[in-house]
């Protein structure tokens, strides 16, 4: 017997209509796991989660045209995974990079629609790294596309960039002993504008958004104001990484999605040994000064984020964020065991879940599936924790089959960019 009926059978028969309704709603929370094909749903469907209720008649359909500007080191991989899974569940086409671009749209070059694999056009969604170009994206995406991005506090973001791209960015490689403090003490001694991957060492957010990362708001305040206006004209939501769950609540409300559509597992996270436990205040100030354009962007959109939360009702957003966190923990336990933990790649037995490692000095963690098991639940859990490279390859193969594209050598783009992402390392399958 379904859990909800067992619960109702245990109730008394002499109850008012109002009490019976409350009992039904309460019992519905017992039935948290609902199979919908391979989708896992962890929320009861008997009442709306919008708060205050959306006064729309008829209710909006879920929005399916979304372009996510995946900025660097901002929890963007986790957002990308949410969008990939939503697209799969609803049979939507995801724009994916041409093989010559690896798993980014030929970043750091300005985005072009030519960088999109032909088997993934025309798309409903886009969520891989690119440098923003409004005209090219509007040429590719549907007219009703909702544009979304995410920002992170610049000091924390720069610490992550310095660690993650230390072996790729020449400015970082020049620093003795890979010292972030040494770099920020005299960044101009190491930084060379215009060299490969220089954008990872200076105002990376501004660069990803299509701006000139060499401009200084201290020298040209009008440039920052203009860049902010350009972002506001295009993006319906700028999420904030430090308030990730609240950002997802706003995202799901913007797109008329259910809260279970934005459940997630944290992806592409560094091990504690690969990051600073905390950034000293003086170092944080130096990072913000060096990345002043990013700091100006973040401060502005952090303020607008909280104004948006206030309009939605702060207590409402906080309540949904709390529900999201609780459901997420249930989902992680269901998928990865009673005590789900992030593991080093070498300890992950499931090959599809082994995250790419940027260098020997940085450990990227991931989840592993418990031994055994098969079926829709296992598949859904696999997708929940699947790293970007594997999921992108999987979606490309699936969309090729759906479109009837025969396997053949891909043409090589003229003047392909240098590649910051290498092939996946071979990792032992043993524990």
PDB file of C-alpha atoms in Angstrom, residues 6-303:
ATOM      1  CA  UNK A   6      -1.143   3.921   5.125  1.00  0.00           C
ATOM      2  CA  UNK A   7      -0.928   7.311   6.805  1.00  0.00           C
ATOM      3  CA  UNK A   8      -4.544   8.166   6.048  1.00  0.00           C
ATOM      4  CA  UNK A   9      -5.781   4.799   7.293  1.00  0.00           C
ATOM      5  CA  UNK A  10      -4.282   5.592  10.681  1.00  0.00           C
ATOM      6  CA  UNK A  11      -6.299   8.796  11.031  1.00  0.00           C
ATOM      7  CA  UNK A  12      -9.607   9.126  12.795  1.00  0.00           C
ATOM      8  CA  UNK A  13     -12.782   9.255  10.754  1.00  0.00           C
ATOM      9  CA  UNK A  14     -14.498  12.033  12.721  1.00  0.00           C
ATOM     10  CA  UNK A  15     -12.689  15.104  11.379  1.00  0.00           C
ATOM     11  CA  UNK A  16     -13.638  18.397   9.848  1.00  0.00           C
ATOM     12  CA  UNK A  17     -13.008  18.997   6.159  1.00  0.00           C
ATOM     13  CA  UNK A  18     -10.242  21.442   7.032  1.00  0.00           C
ATOM     14  CA  UNK A  19      -8.486  18.893   9.254  1.00  0.00           C
ATOM     15  CA  UNK A  20      -8.819  16.208   6.605  1.00  0.00           C
ATOM     16  CA  UNK A  21      -7.202  18.518   4.048  1.00  0.00           C
ATOM     17  CA  UNK A  22      -4.348  19.263   6.445  1.00  0.00           C
ATOM     18  CA  UNK A  23      -3.917  15.542   7.077  1.00  0.00           C
ATOM     19  CA  UNK A  24      -3.704  14.824   3.347  1.00  0.00           C
ATOM     20  CA  UNK A  25      -1.071  17.530   2.938  1.00  0.00           C
ATOM     21  CA  UNK A  26       0.891  16.204   5.883  1.00  0.00           C
ATOM     22  CA  UNK A  27       0.716  12.608   4.707  1.00  0.00           C
ATOM     23  CA  UNK A  28       1.809  13.647   1.241  1.00  0.00           C
ATOM     24  CA  UNK A  29       5.212  14.602   2.622  1.00  0.00           C
ATOM     25  CA  UNK A  30       5.778  10.954   3.501  1.00  0.00           C
ATOM     26  CA  UNK A  31       5.691  10.000  -0.147  1.00  0.00           C
ATOM     27  CA  UNK A  32       8.828  11.878  -1.133  1.00  0.00           C
ATOM     28  CA  UNK A  33      10.195   9.644  -3.846  1.00  0.00           C
ATOM     29  CA  UNK A  34       8.166   9.508  -7.035  1.00  0.00           C
ATOM     30  CA  UNK A  35       9.467   7.840 -10.185  1.00  0.00           C
ATOM     31  CA  UNK A  36       8.810   9.786 -13.371  1.00  0.00           C
ATOM     32  CA  UNK A  37      10.660   7.725 -15.961  1.00  0.00           C
ATOM     33  CA  UNK A  38      14.279   8.112 -14.853  1.00  0.00           C
ATOM     34  CA  UNK A  39      13.539  11.337 -12.963  1.00  0.00           C
ATOM     35  CA  UNK A  40      13.665  11.434  -9.216  1.00  0.00           C
ATOM     36  CA  UNK A  41      11.113  13.715  -7.597  1.00  0.00           C
ATOM     37  CA  UNK A  42      11.475  14.505  -3.916  1.00  0.00           C
ATOM     38  CA  UNK A  43       8.602  16.920  -3.369  1.00  0.00           C
ATOM     39  CA  UNK A  44       4.887  16.323  -2.906  1.00  0.00           C
ATOM     40  CA  UNK A  45       2.796  17.634  -5.776  1.00  0.00           C
ATOM     41  CA  UNK A  46      -0.392  18.310  -3.812  1.00  0.00           C
ATOM     42  CA  UNK A  47       0.309  21.977  -3.115  1.00  0.00           C
ATOM     43  CA  UNK A  48       2.258  24.789  -4.801  1.00  0.00           C
ATOM     44  CA  UNK A  49       5.637  25.748  -3.400  1.00  0.00           C
ATOM     45  CA  UNK A  50       5.437  29.330  -4.644  1.00  0.00           C
ATOM     46  CA  UNK A  51       5.282  31.823  -1.804  1.00  0.00           C
ATOM     47  CA  UNK A  52       3.563  34.175  -2.149  1.00  0.00           C
ATOM     48  CA  UNK A  53       1.370  32.182  -4.578  1.00  0.00           C
ATOM     49  CA  UNK A  54       1.786  33.052  -8.232  1.00  0.00           C
ATOM     50  CA  UNK A  55      -1.452  34.703  -9.354  1.00  0.00           C
ATOM     51  CA  UNK A  56      -1.376  33.487 -12.932  1.00  0.00           C
ATOM     52  CA  UNK A  57      -4.315  32.042 -14.780  1.00  0.00           C
ATOM     53  CA  UNK A  58      -3.654  29.674 -16.369  1.00  0.00           C
ATOM     54  CA  UNK A  59      -0.379  28.772 -14.614  1.00  0.00           C
ATOM     55  CA  UNK A  60       2.727  29.300 -16.705  1.00  0.00           C
ATOM     56  CA  UNK A  61       4.245  26.321 -18.449  1.00  0.00           C
ATOM     57  CA  UNK A  62       7.839  25.540 -17.585  1.00  0.00           C
ATOM     58  CA  UNK A  63      10.167  27.748 -19.596  1.00  0.00           C
ATOM     59  CA  UNK A  64      12.508  25.681 -21.762  1.00  0.00           C
ATOM     60  CA  UNK A  65      14.689  28.208 -23.611  1.00  0.00           C
ATOM     61  CA  UNK A  66      17.613  29.102 -21.353  1.00  0.00           C
ATOM     62  CA  UNK A  67      21.121  30.402 -22.020  1.00  0.00           C
ATOM     63  CA  UNK A  68      23.401  30.156 -19.005  1.00  0.00           C
ATOM     64  CA  UNK A  69      26.657  32.109 -19.177  1.00  0.00           C
ATOM     65  CA  UNK A  70      28.935  29.751 -17.274  1.00  0.00           C
ATOM     66  CA  UNK A  71      31.509  31.991 -15.642  1.00  0.00           C
ATOM     67  CA  UNK A  72      34.740  30.524 -14.258  1.00  0.00           C
ATOM     68  CA  UNK A  73      35.072  29.211 -10.689  1.00  0.00           C
ATOM     69  CA  UNK A  74      31.614  30.365  -9.596  1.00  0.00           C
ATOM     70  CA  UNK A  75      29.751  27.040  -9.059  1.00  0.00           C
ATOM     71  CA  UNK A  76      28.775  27.198 -12.723  1.00  0.00           C
ATOM     72  CA  UNK A  77      29.391  23.479 -13.278  1.00  0.00           C
ATOM     73  CA  UNK A  78      26.691  22.649 -10.735  1.00  0.00           C
ATOM     74  CA  UNK A  79      24.212  24.978 -12.479  1.00  0.00           C
ATOM     75  CA  UNK A  80      25.169  23.451 -15.818  1.00  0.00           C
ATOM     76  CA  UNK A  81      24.384  19.977 -14.490  1.00  0.00           C
ATOM     77  CA  UNK A  82      20.943  21.149 -13.318  1.00  0.00           C
ATOM     78  CA  UNK A  83      20.217  22.461 -16.825  1.00  0.00           C
ATOM     79  CA  UNK A  84      21.596  19.354 -18.555  1.00  0.00           C
ATOM     80  CA  UNK A  85      19.363  17.080 -16.481  1.00  0.00           C
ATOM     81  CA  UNK A  86      16.297  19.252 -17.035  1.00  0.00           C
ATOM     82  CA  UNK A  87      16.950  19.258 -20.783  1.00  0.00           C
ATOM     83  CA  UNK A  88      17.299  15.473 -20.836  1.00  0.00           C
ATOM     84  CA  UNK A  89      14.095  14.907 -18.896  1.00  0.00           C
ATOM     85  CA  UNK A  90      12.154  17.136 -21.287  1.00  0.00           C
ATOM     86  CA  UNK A  91      13.857  15.970 -24.498  1.00  0.00           C
ATOM     87  CA  UNK A  92      15.340  19.410 -25.189  1.00  0.00           C
ATOM     88  CA  UNK A  93      18.323  20.084 -27.432  1.00  0.00           C
ATOM     89  CA  UNK A  94      21.422  21.431 -25.672  1.00  0.00           C
ATOM     90  CA  UNK A  95      23.943  23.462 -27.660  1.00  0.00           C
ATOM     91  CA  UNK A  96      27.333  21.768 -27.306  1.00  0.00           C
ATOM     92  CA  UNK A  97      30.781  22.828 -28.536  1.00  0.00           C
ATOM     93  CA  UNK A  98      32.323  21.741 -31.798  1.00  0.00           C
ATOM     94  CA  UNK A  99      35.027  19.092 -31.159  1.00  0.00           C
ATOM     95  CA  UNK A 100      37.752  21.537 -32.163  1.00  0.00           C
ATOM     96  CA  UNK A 101      36.668  23.661 -29.198  1.00  0.00           C
ATOM     97  CA  UNK A 102      36.926  20.823 -26.668  1.00  0.00           C
ATOM     98  CA  UNK A 103      34.237  21.278 -23.981  1.00  0.00           C
ATOM     99  CA  UNK A 104      34.110  25.061 -24.164  1.00  0.00           C
ATOM    100  CA  UNK A 105      32.833  27.192 -27.030  1.00  0.00           C
ATOM    101  CA  UNK A 106      36.385  27.960 -28.202  1.00  0.00           C
ATOM    102  CA  UNK A 107      37.015  30.081 -25.112  1.00  0.00           C
ATOM    103  CA  UNK A 108      38.772  32.529 -24.770  1.00  0.00           C
ATOM    104  CA  UNK A 109      37.691  33.676 -28.236  1.00  0.00           C
ATOM    105  CA  UNK A 110      34.471  35.669 -28.529  1.00  0.00           C
ATOM    106  CA  UNK A 111      31.558  33.301 -28.917  1.00  0.00           C
ATOM    107  CA  UNK A 112      30.399  32.481 -32.429  1.00  0.00           C
ATOM    108  CA  UNK A 113      27.463  30.338 -33.495  1.00  0.00           C
ATOM    109  CA  UNK A 114      29.990  28.506 -35.717  1.00  0.00           C
ATOM    110  CA  UNK A 115      31.491  27.020 -32.546  1.00  0.00           C
ATOM    111  CA  UNK A 116      28.304  24.991 -31.930  1.00  0.00           C
ATOM    112  CA  UNK A 117      28.221  21.377 -33.054  1.00  0.00           C
ATOM    113  CA  UNK A 118      25.766  21.059 -35.993  1.00  0.00           C
ATOM    114  CA  UNK A 119      24.046  18.067 -34.356  1.00  0.00           C
ATOM    115  CA  UNK A 120      23.015  20.337 -31.463  1.00  0.00           C
ATOM    116  CA  UNK A 121      21.353  23.072 -33.501  1.00  0.00           C
ATOM    117  CA  UNK A 122      18.862  24.659 -33.178  1.00  0.00           C
ATOM    118  CA  UNK A 123      19.118  24.447 -29.389  1.00  0.00           C
ATOM    119  CA  UNK A 124      16.772  25.101 -26.512  1.00  0.00           C
ATOM    120  CA  UNK A 125      19.546  25.426 -23.949  1.00  0.00           C
ATOM    121  CA  UNK A 126      23.171  26.445 -23.713  1.00  0.00           C
ATOM    122  CA  UNK A 127      25.358  26.084 -20.613  1.00  0.00           C
ATOM    123  CA  UNK A 128      29.031  25.555 -21.540  1.00  0.00           C
ATOM    124  CA  UNK A 129      31.860  28.041 -21.057  1.00  0.00           C
ATOM    125  CA  UNK A 130      32.021  30.886 -23.572  1.00  0.00           C
ATOM    126  CA  UNK A 131      32.940  34.532 -23.840  1.00  0.00           C
ATOM    127  CA  UNK A 132      29.703  36.444 -24.128  1.00  0.00           C
ATOM    128  CA  UNK A 133      28.715  37.913 -27.481  1.00  0.00           C
ATOM    129  CA  UNK A 134      25.122  39.097 -27.501  1.00  0.00           C
ATOM    130  CA  UNK A 135      24.610  39.239 -31.255  1.00  0.00           C
ATOM    131  CA  UNK A 136      25.966  35.724 -31.835  1.00  0.00           C
ATOM    132  CA  UNK A 137      23.921  34.206 -29.035  1.00  0.00           C
ATOM    133  CA  UNK A 138      20.745  35.888 -30.235  1.00  0.00           C
ATOM    134  CA  UNK A 139      21.451  34.511 -33.696  1.00  0.00           C
ATOM    135  CA  UNK A 140      21.644  31.002 -32.252  1.00  0.00           C
ATOM    136  CA  UNK A 141      19.044  30.888 -29.480  1.00  0.00           C
ATOM    137  CA  UNK A 142      15.220  31.129 -29.686  1.00  0.00           C
ATOM    138  CA  UNK A 143      13.684  34.619 -29.391  1.00  0.00           C
ATOM    139  CA  UNK A 144      12.144  33.837 -25.985  1.00  0.00           C
ATOM    140  CA  UNK A 145      15.417  32.704 -24.430  1.00  0.00           C
ATOM    141  CA  UNK A 146      15.973  33.641 -20.791  1.00  0.00           C
ATOM    142  CA  UNK A 147      19.586  34.624 -20.107  1.00  0.00           C
ATOM    143  CA  UNK A 148      21.100  33.782 -16.711  1.00  0.00           C
ATOM    144  CA  UNK A 149      24.589  33.972 -15.220  1.00  0.00           C
ATOM    145  CA  UNK A 150      26.320  33.670 -11.851  1.00  0.00           C
ATOM    146  CA  UNK A 151      28.931  35.782 -10.028  1.00  0.00           C
ATOM    147  CA  UNK A 152      31.162  35.034  -7.050  1.00  0.00           C
ATOM    148  CA  UNK A 153      32.871  37.254  -4.492  1.00  0.00           C
ATOM    149  CA  UNK A 154      36.055  38.323  -6.329  1.00  0.00           C
ATOM    150  CA  UNK A 155      38.630  37.496  -3.634  1.00  0.00           C
ATOM    151  CA  UNK A 156      37.331  33.940  -3.165  1.00  0.00           C
ATOM    152  CA  UNK A 157      36.986  33.536  -6.922  1.00  0.00           C
ATOM    153  CA  UNK A 158      40.548  34.733  -7.552  1.00  0.00           C
ATOM    154  CA  UNK A 159      41.967  32.315  -4.972  1.00  0.00           C
ATOM    155  CA  UNK A 160      40.168  29.510  -6.823  1.00  0.00           C
ATOM    156  CA  UNK A 161      41.386  30.716 -10.231  1.00  0.00           C
ATOM    157  CA  UNK A 162      44.976  30.977  -8.974  1.00  0.00           C
ATOM    158  CA  UNK A 163      44.862  27.403  -7.673  1.00  0.00           C
ATOM    159  CA  UNK A 164      42.933  25.784 -10.527  1.00  0.00           C
ATOM    160  CA  UNK A 165      44.726  27.435 -13.482  1.00  0.00           C
ATOM    161  CA  UNK A 166      48.185  27.623 -11.951  1.00  0.00           C
ATOM    162  CA  UNK A 167      49.628  25.305 -14.597  1.00  0.00           C
ATOM    163  CA  UNK A 168      47.895  27.059 -17.531  1.00  0.00           C
ATOM    164  CA  UNK A 169      48.137  30.776 -16.890  1.00  0.00           C
ATOM    165  CA  UNK A 170      51.695  32.105 -17.496  1.00  0.00           C
ATOM    166  CA  UNK A 171      51.186  34.923 -14.993  1.00  0.00           C
ATOM    167  CA  UNK A 172      50.552  32.347 -12.270  1.00  0.00           C
ATOM    168  CA  UNK A 173      53.393  30.051 -13.355  1.00  0.00           C
ATOM    169  CA  UNK A 174      55.908  32.883 -12.945  1.00  0.00           C
ATOM    170  CA  UNK A 175      55.174  33.284  -9.238  1.00  0.00           C
ATOM    171  CA  UNK A 176      57.775  31.694  -6.942  1.00  0.00           C
ATOM    172  CA  UNK A 177      56.423  28.796  -4.881  1.00  0.00           C
ATOM    173  CA  UNK A 178      52.956  29.294  -6.419  1.00  0.00           C
ATOM    174  CA  UNK A 179      52.305  31.960  -3.783  1.00  0.00           C
ATOM    175  CA  UNK A 180      49.045  33.860  -4.097  1.00  0.00           C
ATOM    176  CA  UNK A 181      50.333  36.385  -1.578  1.00  0.00           C
ATOM    177  CA  UNK A 182      53.437  37.020  -3.711  1.00  0.00           C
ATOM    178  CA  UNK A 183      51.344  37.554  -6.828  1.00  0.00           C
ATOM    179  CA  UNK A 184      48.970  40.019  -5.170  1.00  0.00           C
ATOM    180  CA  UNK A 185      51.849  41.903  -3.580  1.00  0.00           C
ATOM    181  CA  UNK A 186      53.089  42.879  -7.083  1.00  0.00           C
ATOM    182  CA  UNK A 187      50.753  41.541  -9.799  1.00  0.00           C
ATOM    183  CA  UNK A 188      52.251  43.689 -12.542  1.00  0.00           C
ATOM    184  CA  UNK A 189      55.565  41.865 -12.064  1.00  0.00           C
ATOM    185  CA  UNK A 190      53.982  38.640 -13.295  1.00  0.00           C
ATOM    186  CA  UNK A 191      51.031  39.681 -15.438  1.00  0.00           C
ATOM    187  CA  UNK A 192      51.340  40.262 -19.205  1.00  0.00           C
ATOM    188  CA  UNK A 193      48.166  41.535 -20.920  1.00  0.00           C
ATOM    189  CA  UNK A 194      47.284  39.701 -24.091  1.00  0.00           C
ATOM    190  CA  UNK A 195      49.195  36.470 -23.549  1.00  0.00           C
ATOM    191  CA  UNK A 196      47.435  33.108 -23.532  1.00  0.00           C
ATOM    192  CA  UNK A 197      44.957  32.757 -20.685  1.00  0.00           C
ATOM    193  CA  UNK A 198      45.844  36.140 -19.219  1.00  0.00           C
ATOM    194  CA  UNK A 199      42.127  36.614 -18.547  1.00  0.00           C
ATOM    195  CA  UNK A 200      42.350  34.081 -15.714  1.00  0.00           C
ATOM    196  CA  UNK A 201      44.698  36.458 -13.873  1.00  0.00           C
ATOM    197  CA  UNK A 202      42.759  39.730 -14.134  1.00  0.00           C
ATOM    198  CA  UNK A 203      39.047  40.595 -13.999  1.00  0.00           C
ATOM    199  CA  UNK A 204      37.883  37.205 -15.256  1.00  0.00           C
ATOM    200  CA  UNK A 205      34.192  37.947 -14.645  1.00  0.00           C
ATOM    201  CA  UNK A 206      34.360  41.081 -16.790  1.00  0.00           C
ATOM    202  CA  UNK A 207      36.114  39.138 -19.554  1.00  0.00           C
ATOM    203  CA  UNK A 208      33.557  36.294 -19.493  1.00  0.00           C
ATOM    204  CA  UNK A 209      30.760  38.862 -19.749  1.00  0.00           C
ATOM    205  CA  UNK A 210      32.337  40.247 -22.914  1.00  0.00           C
ATOM    206  CA  UNK A 211      33.947  43.270 -21.269  1.00  0.00           C
ATOM    207  CA  UNK A 212      37.441  44.695 -21.472  1.00  0.00           C
ATOM    208  CA  UNK A 213      39.205  43.218 -18.449  1.00  0.00           C
ATOM    209  CA  UNK A 214      42.050  45.753 -18.720  1.00  0.00           C
ATOM    210  CA  UNK A 215      39.826  48.722 -17.894  1.00  0.00           C
ATOM    211  CA  UNK A 216      40.039  50.191 -14.408  1.00  0.00           C
ATOM    212  CA  UNK A 217      36.973  51.647 -12.679  1.00  0.00           C
ATOM    213  CA  UNK A 218      39.287  53.945 -10.723  1.00  0.00           C
ATOM    214  CA  UNK A 219      40.380  55.518 -14.012  1.00  0.00           C
ATOM    215  CA  UNK A 220      37.104  55.166 -15.905  1.00  0.00           C
ATOM    216  CA  UNK A 221      34.008  54.808 -13.716  1.00  0.00           C
ATOM    217  CA  UNK A 222      31.784  55.253 -16.759  1.00  0.00           C
ATOM    218  CA  UNK A 223      33.070  52.006 -18.257  1.00  0.00           C
ATOM    219  CA  UNK A 224      31.931  49.943 -15.264  1.00  0.00           C
ATOM    220  CA  UNK A 225      28.535  51.655 -15.296  1.00  0.00           C
ATOM    221  CA  UNK A 226      28.169  50.904 -18.998  1.00  0.00           C
ATOM    222  CA  UNK A 227      29.126  47.249 -18.547  1.00  0.00           C
ATOM    223  CA  UNK A 228      26.571  46.910 -15.759  1.00  0.00           C
ATOM    224  CA  UNK A 229      23.875  48.368 -18.031  1.00  0.00           C
ATOM    225  CA  UNK A 230      24.766  45.904 -20.791  1.00  0.00           C
ATOM    226  CA  UNK A 231      24.491  42.975 -18.393  1.00  0.00           C
ATOM    227  CA  UNK A 232      21.169  44.210 -17.030  1.00  0.00           C
ATOM    228  CA  UNK A 233      19.757  44.595 -20.536  1.00  0.00           C
ATOM    229  CA  UNK A 234      20.375  40.930 -21.366  1.00  0.00           C
ATOM    230  CA  UNK A 235      20.332  38.831 -18.199  1.00  0.00           C
ATOM    231  CA  UNK A 236      17.045  38.184 -16.456  1.00  0.00           C
ATOM    232  CA  UNK A 237      18.821  36.819 -13.401  1.00  0.00           C
ATOM    233  CA  UNK A 238      22.348  37.213 -12.049  1.00  0.00           C
ATOM    234  CA  UNK A 239      22.831  34.515  -9.438  1.00  0.00           C
ATOM    235  CA  UNK A 240      25.245  34.876  -6.511  1.00  0.00           C
ATOM    236  CA  UNK A 241      27.437  31.864  -5.683  1.00  0.00           C
ATOM    237  CA  UNK A 242      27.615  32.667  -1.951  1.00  0.00           C
ATOM    238  CA  UNK A 243      23.811  32.386  -1.810  1.00  0.00           C
ATOM    239  CA  UNK A 244      23.488  29.430  -4.123  1.00  0.00           C
ATOM    240  CA  UNK A 245      20.267  27.922  -2.782  1.00  0.00           C
ATOM    241  CA  UNK A 246      18.509  31.286  -2.683  1.00  0.00           C
ATOM    242  CA  UNK A 247      19.683  31.848  -6.253  1.00  0.00           C
ATOM    243  CA  UNK A 248      18.149  28.544  -7.321  1.00  0.00           C
ATOM    244  CA  UNK A 249      14.852  29.528  -5.716  1.00  0.00           C
ATOM    245  CA  UNK A 250      14.828  32.714  -7.810  1.00  0.00           C
ATOM    246  CA  UNK A 251      15.830  30.725 -10.901  1.00  0.00           C
ATOM    247  CA  UNK A 252      13.057  28.192 -10.542  1.00  0.00           C
ATOM    248  CA  UNK A 253      10.508  30.979  -9.977  1.00  0.00           C
ATOM    249  CA  UNK A 254      11.767  32.859 -13.032  1.00  0.00           C
ATOM    250  CA  UNK A 255      11.433  29.740 -15.203  1.00  0.00           C
ATOM    251  CA  UNK A 256       8.219  28.433 -13.568  1.00  0.00           C
ATOM    252  CA  UNK A 257      10.023  25.210 -12.654  1.00  0.00           C
ATOM    253  CA  UNK A 258       9.364  22.965  -9.669  1.00  0.00           C
ATOM    254  CA  UNK A 259      11.759  23.080  -6.763  1.00  0.00           C
ATOM    255  CA  UNK A 260      12.788  19.493  -7.480  1.00  0.00           C
ATOM    256  CA  UNK A 261      13.973  20.639 -10.928  1.00  0.00           C
ATOM    257  CA  UNK A 262      16.842  22.468  -9.227  1.00  0.00           C
ATOM    258  CA  UNK A 263      18.040  19.766  -6.825  1.00  0.00           C
ATOM    259  CA  UNK A 264      21.775  19.252  -7.198  1.00  0.00           C
ATOM    260  CA  UNK A 265      25.017  17.657  -6.072  1.00  0.00           C
ATOM    261  CA  UNK A 266      28.015  19.940  -5.664  1.00  0.00           C
ATOM    262  CA  UNK A 267      30.384  19.436  -8.603  1.00  0.00           C
ATOM    263  CA  UNK A 268      33.963  20.403  -9.466  1.00  0.00           C
ATOM    264  CA  UNK A 269      34.822  21.144  -5.837  1.00  0.00           C
ATOM    265  CA  UNK A 270      38.446  21.239  -4.703  1.00  0.00           C
ATOM    266  CA  UNK A 271      39.690  19.169  -1.798  1.00  0.00           C
ATOM    267  CA  UNK A 272      40.377  21.057   1.421  1.00  0.00           C
ATOM    268  CA  UNK A 273      44.100  20.496   0.850  1.00  0.00           C
ATOM    269  CA  UNK A 274      43.872  22.336  -2.500  1.00  0.00           C
ATOM    270  CA  UNK A 275      42.374  25.576  -1.213  1.00  0.00           C
ATOM    271  CA  UNK A 276      42.839  28.163   1.493  1.00  0.00           C
ATOM    272  CA  UNK A 277      40.640  27.511   4.498  1.00  0.00           C
ATOM    273  CA  UNK A 278      40.084  31.258   4.739  1.00  0.00           C
ATOM    274  CA  UNK A 279      41.453  34.287   2.923  1.00  0.00           C
ATOM    275  CA  UNK A 280      43.182  36.809   5.204  1.00  0.00           C
ATOM    276  CA  UNK A 281      41.535  40.216   5.121  1.00  0.00           C
ATOM    277  CA  UNK A 282      44.604  41.952   3.686  1.00  0.00           C
ATOM    278  CA  UNK A 283      44.851  39.361   0.919  1.00  0.00           C
ATOM    279  CA  UNK A 284      41.152  39.737   0.124  1.00  0.00           C
ATOM    280  CA  UNK A 285      41.528  43.518  -0.148  1.00  0.00           C
ATOM    281  CA  UNK A 286      44.501  43.092  -2.486  1.00  0.00           C
ATOM    282  CA  UNK A 287      42.546  40.640  -4.668  1.00  0.00           C
ATOM    283  CA  UNK A 288      39.597  43.025  -4.920  1.00  0.00           C
ATOM    284  CA  UNK A 289      41.879  45.957  -5.727  1.00  0.00           C
ATOM    285  CA  UNK A 290      43.628  44.018  -8.502  1.00  0.00           C
ATOM    286  CA  UNK A 291      40.260  42.797  -9.826  1.00  0.00           C
ATOM    287  CA  UNK A 292      38.462  46.098  -9.289  1.00  0.00           C
ATOM    288  CA  UNK A 293      36.225  45.688 -12.325  1.00  0.00           C
ATOM    289  CA  UNK A 294      35.020  42.307 -11.060  1.00  0.00           C
ATOM    290  CA  UNK A 295      34.547  43.780  -7.589  1.00  0.00           C
ATOM    291  CA  UNK A 296      32.362  46.554  -8.986  1.00  0.00           C
ATOM    292  CA  UNK A 297      30.247  44.056 -10.930  1.00  0.00           C
ATOM    293  CA  UNK A 298      29.840  41.800  -7.929  1.00  0.00           C
ATOM    294  CA  UNK A 299      28.943  44.574  -5.508  1.00  0.00           C
ATOM    295  CA  UNK A 300      26.279  45.930  -7.849  1.00  0.00           C
ATOM    296  CA  UNK A 301      24.645  42.595  -8.653  1.00  0.00           C
ATOM    297  CA  UNK A 302      24.868  41.358  -5.080  1.00  0.00           C
ATOM    298  CA  UNK A 303      22.818  44.410  -4.079  1.00  0.00           C
TER     299      UNK A 303
END
